[in-house]
PDB file of C-alpha atoms in Angstrom:
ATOM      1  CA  UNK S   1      -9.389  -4.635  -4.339  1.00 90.00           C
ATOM      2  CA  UNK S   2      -5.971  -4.243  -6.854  1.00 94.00           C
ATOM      3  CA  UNK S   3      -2.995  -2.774  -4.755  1.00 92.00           C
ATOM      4  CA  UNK S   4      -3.329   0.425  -5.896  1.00 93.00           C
ATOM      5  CA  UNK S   5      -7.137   0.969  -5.068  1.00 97.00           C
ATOM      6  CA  UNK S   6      -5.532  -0.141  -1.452  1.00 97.00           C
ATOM      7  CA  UNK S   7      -3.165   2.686  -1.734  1.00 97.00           C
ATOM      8  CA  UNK S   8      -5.542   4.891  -3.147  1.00 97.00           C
ATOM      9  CA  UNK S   9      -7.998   3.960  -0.078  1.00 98.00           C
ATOM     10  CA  UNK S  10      -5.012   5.357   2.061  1.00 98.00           C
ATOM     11  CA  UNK S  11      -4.439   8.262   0.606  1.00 98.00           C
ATOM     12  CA  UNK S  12      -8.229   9.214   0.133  1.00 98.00           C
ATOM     13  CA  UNK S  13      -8.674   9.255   4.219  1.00 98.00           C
ATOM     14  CA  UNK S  14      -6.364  11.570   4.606  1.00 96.00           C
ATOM     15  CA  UNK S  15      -7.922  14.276   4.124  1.00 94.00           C
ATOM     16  CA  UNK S  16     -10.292  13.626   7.115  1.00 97.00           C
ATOM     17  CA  UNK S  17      -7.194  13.564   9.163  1.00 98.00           C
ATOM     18  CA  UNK S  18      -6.728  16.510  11.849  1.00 98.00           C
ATOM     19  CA  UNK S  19      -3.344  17.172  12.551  1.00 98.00           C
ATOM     20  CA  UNK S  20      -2.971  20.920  13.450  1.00 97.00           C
ATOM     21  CA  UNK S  21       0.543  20.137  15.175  1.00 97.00           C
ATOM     22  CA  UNK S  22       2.411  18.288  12.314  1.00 96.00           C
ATOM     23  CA  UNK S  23       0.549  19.397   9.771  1.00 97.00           C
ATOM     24  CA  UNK S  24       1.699  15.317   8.428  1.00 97.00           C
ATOM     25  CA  UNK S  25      -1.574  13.597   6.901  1.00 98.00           C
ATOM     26  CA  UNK S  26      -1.362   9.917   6.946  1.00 98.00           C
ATOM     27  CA  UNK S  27      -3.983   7.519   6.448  1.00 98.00           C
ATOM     28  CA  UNK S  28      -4.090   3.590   6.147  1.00 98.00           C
ATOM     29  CA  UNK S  29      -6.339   0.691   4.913  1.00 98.00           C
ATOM     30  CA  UNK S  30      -6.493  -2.133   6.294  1.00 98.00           C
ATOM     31  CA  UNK S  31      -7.663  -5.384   4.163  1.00 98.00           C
ATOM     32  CA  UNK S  32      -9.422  -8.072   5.995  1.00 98.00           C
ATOM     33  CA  UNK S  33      -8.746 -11.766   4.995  1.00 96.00           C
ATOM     34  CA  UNK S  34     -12.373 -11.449   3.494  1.00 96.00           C
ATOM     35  CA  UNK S  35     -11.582  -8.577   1.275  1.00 97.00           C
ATOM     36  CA  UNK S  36     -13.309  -5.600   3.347  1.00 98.00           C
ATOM     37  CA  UNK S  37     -11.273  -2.665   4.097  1.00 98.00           C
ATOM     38  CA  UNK S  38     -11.434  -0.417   6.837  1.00 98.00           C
ATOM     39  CA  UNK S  39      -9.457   3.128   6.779  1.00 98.00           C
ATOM     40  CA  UNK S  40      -7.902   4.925   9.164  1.00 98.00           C
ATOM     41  CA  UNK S  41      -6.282   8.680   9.555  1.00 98.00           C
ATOM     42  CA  UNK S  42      -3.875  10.298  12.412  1.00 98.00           C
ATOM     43  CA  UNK S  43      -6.331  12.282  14.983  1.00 98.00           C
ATOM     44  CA  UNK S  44      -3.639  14.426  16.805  1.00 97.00           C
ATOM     45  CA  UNK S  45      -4.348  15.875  20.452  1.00 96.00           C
ATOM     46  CA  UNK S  46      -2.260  18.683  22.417  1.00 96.00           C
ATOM     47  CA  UNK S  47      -1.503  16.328  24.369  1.00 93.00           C
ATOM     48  CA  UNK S  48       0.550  14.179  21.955  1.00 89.00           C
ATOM     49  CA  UNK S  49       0.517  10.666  24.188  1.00 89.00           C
ATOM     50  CA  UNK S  50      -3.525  11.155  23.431  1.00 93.00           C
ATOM     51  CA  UNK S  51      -2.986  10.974  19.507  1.00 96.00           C
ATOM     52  CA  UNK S  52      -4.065   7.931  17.751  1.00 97.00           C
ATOM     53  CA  UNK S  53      -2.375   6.740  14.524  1.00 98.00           C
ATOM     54  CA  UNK S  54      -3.569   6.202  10.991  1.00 98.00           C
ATOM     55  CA  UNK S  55      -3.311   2.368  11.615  1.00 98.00           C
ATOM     56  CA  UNK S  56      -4.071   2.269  15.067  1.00 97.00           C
ATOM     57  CA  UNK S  57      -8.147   4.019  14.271  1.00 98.00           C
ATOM     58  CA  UNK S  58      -8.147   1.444  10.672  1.00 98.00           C
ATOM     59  CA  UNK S  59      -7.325  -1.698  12.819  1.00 98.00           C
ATOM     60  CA  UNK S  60      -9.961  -0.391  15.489  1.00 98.00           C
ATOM     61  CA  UNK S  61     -12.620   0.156  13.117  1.00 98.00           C
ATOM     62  CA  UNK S  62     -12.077  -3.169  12.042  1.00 98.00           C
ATOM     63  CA  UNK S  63     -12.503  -4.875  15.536  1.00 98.00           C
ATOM     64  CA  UNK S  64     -14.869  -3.255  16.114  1.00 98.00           C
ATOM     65  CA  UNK S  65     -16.933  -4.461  13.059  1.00 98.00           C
ATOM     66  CA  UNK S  66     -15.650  -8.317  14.311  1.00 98.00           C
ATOM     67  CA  UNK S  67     -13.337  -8.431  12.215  1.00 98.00           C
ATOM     68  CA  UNK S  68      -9.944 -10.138  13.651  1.00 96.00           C
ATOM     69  CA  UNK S  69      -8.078 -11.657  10.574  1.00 96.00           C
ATOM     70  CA  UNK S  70      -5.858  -9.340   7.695  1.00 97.00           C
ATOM     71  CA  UNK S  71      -4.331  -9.696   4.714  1.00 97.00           C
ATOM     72  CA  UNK S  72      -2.920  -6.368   3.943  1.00 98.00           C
ATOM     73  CA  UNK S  73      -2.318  -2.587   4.733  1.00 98.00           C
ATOM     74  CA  UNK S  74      -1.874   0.183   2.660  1.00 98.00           C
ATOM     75  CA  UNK S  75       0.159   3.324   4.517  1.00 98.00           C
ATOM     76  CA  UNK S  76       0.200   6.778   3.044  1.00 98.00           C
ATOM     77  CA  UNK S  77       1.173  10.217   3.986  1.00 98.00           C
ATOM     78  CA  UNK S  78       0.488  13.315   2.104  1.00 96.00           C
ATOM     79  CA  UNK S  79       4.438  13.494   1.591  1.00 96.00           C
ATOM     80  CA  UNK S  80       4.208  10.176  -0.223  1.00 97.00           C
ATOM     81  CA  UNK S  81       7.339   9.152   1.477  1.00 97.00           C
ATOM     82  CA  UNK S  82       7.280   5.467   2.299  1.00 97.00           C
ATOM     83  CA  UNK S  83       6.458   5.948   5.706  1.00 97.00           C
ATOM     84  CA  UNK S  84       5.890   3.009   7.663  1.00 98.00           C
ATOM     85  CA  UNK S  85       3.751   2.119  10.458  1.00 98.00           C
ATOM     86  CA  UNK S  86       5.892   3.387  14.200  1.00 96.00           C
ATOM     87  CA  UNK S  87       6.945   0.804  16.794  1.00 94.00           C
ATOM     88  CA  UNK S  88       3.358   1.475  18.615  1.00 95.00           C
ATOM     89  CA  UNK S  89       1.444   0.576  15.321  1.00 97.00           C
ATOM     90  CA  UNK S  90       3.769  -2.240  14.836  1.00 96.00           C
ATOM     91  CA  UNK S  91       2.903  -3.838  18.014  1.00 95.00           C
ATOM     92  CA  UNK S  92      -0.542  -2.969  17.403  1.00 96.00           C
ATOM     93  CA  UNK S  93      -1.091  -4.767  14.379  1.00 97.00           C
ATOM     94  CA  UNK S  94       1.417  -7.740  15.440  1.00 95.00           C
ATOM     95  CA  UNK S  95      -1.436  -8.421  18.321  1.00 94.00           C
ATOM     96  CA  UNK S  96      -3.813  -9.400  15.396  1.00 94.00           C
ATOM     97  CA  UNK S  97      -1.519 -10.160  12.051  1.00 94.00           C
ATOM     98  CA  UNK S  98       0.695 -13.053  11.330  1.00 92.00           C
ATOM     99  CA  UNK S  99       4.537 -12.111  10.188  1.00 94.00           C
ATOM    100  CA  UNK S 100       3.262 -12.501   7.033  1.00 96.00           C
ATOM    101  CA  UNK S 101       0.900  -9.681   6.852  1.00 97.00           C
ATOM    102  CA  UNK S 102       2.227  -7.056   3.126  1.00 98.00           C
ATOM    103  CA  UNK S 103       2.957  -3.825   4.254  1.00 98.00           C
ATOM    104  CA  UNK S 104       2.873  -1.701   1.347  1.00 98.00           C
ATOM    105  CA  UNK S 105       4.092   1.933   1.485  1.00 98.00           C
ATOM    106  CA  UNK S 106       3.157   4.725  -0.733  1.00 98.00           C
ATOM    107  CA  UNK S 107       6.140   6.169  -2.708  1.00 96.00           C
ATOM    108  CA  UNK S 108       3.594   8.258  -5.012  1.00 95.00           C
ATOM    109  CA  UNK S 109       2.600   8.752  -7.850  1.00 92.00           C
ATOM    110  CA  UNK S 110       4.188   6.395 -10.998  1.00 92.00           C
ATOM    111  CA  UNK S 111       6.390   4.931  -8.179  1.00 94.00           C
ATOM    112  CA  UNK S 112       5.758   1.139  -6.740  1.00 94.00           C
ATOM    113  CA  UNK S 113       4.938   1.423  -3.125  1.00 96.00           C
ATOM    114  CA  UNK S 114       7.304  -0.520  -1.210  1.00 97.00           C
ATOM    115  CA  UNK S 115       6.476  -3.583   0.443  1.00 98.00           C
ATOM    116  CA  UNK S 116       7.667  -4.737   3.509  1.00 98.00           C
ATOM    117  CA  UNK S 117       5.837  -7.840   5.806  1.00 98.00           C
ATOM    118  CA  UNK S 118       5.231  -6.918   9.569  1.00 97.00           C
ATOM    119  CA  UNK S 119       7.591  -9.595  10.393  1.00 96.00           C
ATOM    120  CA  UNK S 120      10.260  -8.110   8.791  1.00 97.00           C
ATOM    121  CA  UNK S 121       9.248  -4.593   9.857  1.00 97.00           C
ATOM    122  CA  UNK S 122       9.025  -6.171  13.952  1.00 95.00           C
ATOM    123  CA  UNK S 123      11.371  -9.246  14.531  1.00 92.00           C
ATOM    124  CA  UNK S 124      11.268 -10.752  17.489  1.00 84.00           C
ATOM    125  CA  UNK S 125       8.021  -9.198  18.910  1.00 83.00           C
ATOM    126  CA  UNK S 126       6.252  -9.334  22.279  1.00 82.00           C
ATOM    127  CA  UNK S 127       3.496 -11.928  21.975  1.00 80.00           C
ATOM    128  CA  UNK S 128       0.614 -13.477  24.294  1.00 81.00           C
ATOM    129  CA  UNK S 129       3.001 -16.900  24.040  1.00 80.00           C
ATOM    130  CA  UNK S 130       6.027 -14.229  25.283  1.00 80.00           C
ATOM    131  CA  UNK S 131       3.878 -13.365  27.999  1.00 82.00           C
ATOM    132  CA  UNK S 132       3.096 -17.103  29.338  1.00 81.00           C
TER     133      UNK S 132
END
């Protein structure tokens, strides 16, 4: 998958997102190091500690299918303005990614996305060797 079918994956989901509180789509896919993406979108809940995120539900999915090694994620919101994955997220994906994992976030359309690696988006992260 080119780049911008990965961004194109993330904007796609959004549309399945529900978020009647923010009314801010965003939707992610996440590459596996074998090439198979999995897509996520925000879910929100009244109770706003019980919403999941975009990249939380795409890195789930994946799991879930036994999947525990990535290569890239694609953020998008229907703003198209860069955002990048919260602290939680962060953390999230830092229990499964190297540092070196491409962020790449969606600037719209005719613009580059900008691309970031999760080690430069969370330096110095809690780890299962920080926990030893």
């Amino acid at each position: 998958m080119t780049e911008h079918e990965l961004i194109d994956a993330a904007r796609d989901v959004q549309e399945r997102a529900h978020v009647p509180y923010s009314e801010y789509p965003v939707g992610a896919a996440l590459e596996t190091a074998d090439g198979e993406v999995f897509v996520g979108c925000n879910l929100e809940n009244a109770n706003f500690s019980n919403s999941l995120h975009a990249e939380e539900v795409a890195v789930a999915e994946a799991v879930k299918n036994g999947h525990r090694e990535f290569s890239r994620l694609a953020v998008s919101s229907g703003r198209r303005d860069a955002v990048t994955p919260c602290g939680m997220c962060r953390q999230t994906l830092t229990e499964f990614c190297d540092d070196d994992l491409v962020v790449r976030c969606d600037e719209g359309e005719g613009e580059e996305p900008t691309e970031y690696t999760l080690g430069e988006l969370l330096p110095n992260t809690i780890t299962q060797e920080t926990l030893e």
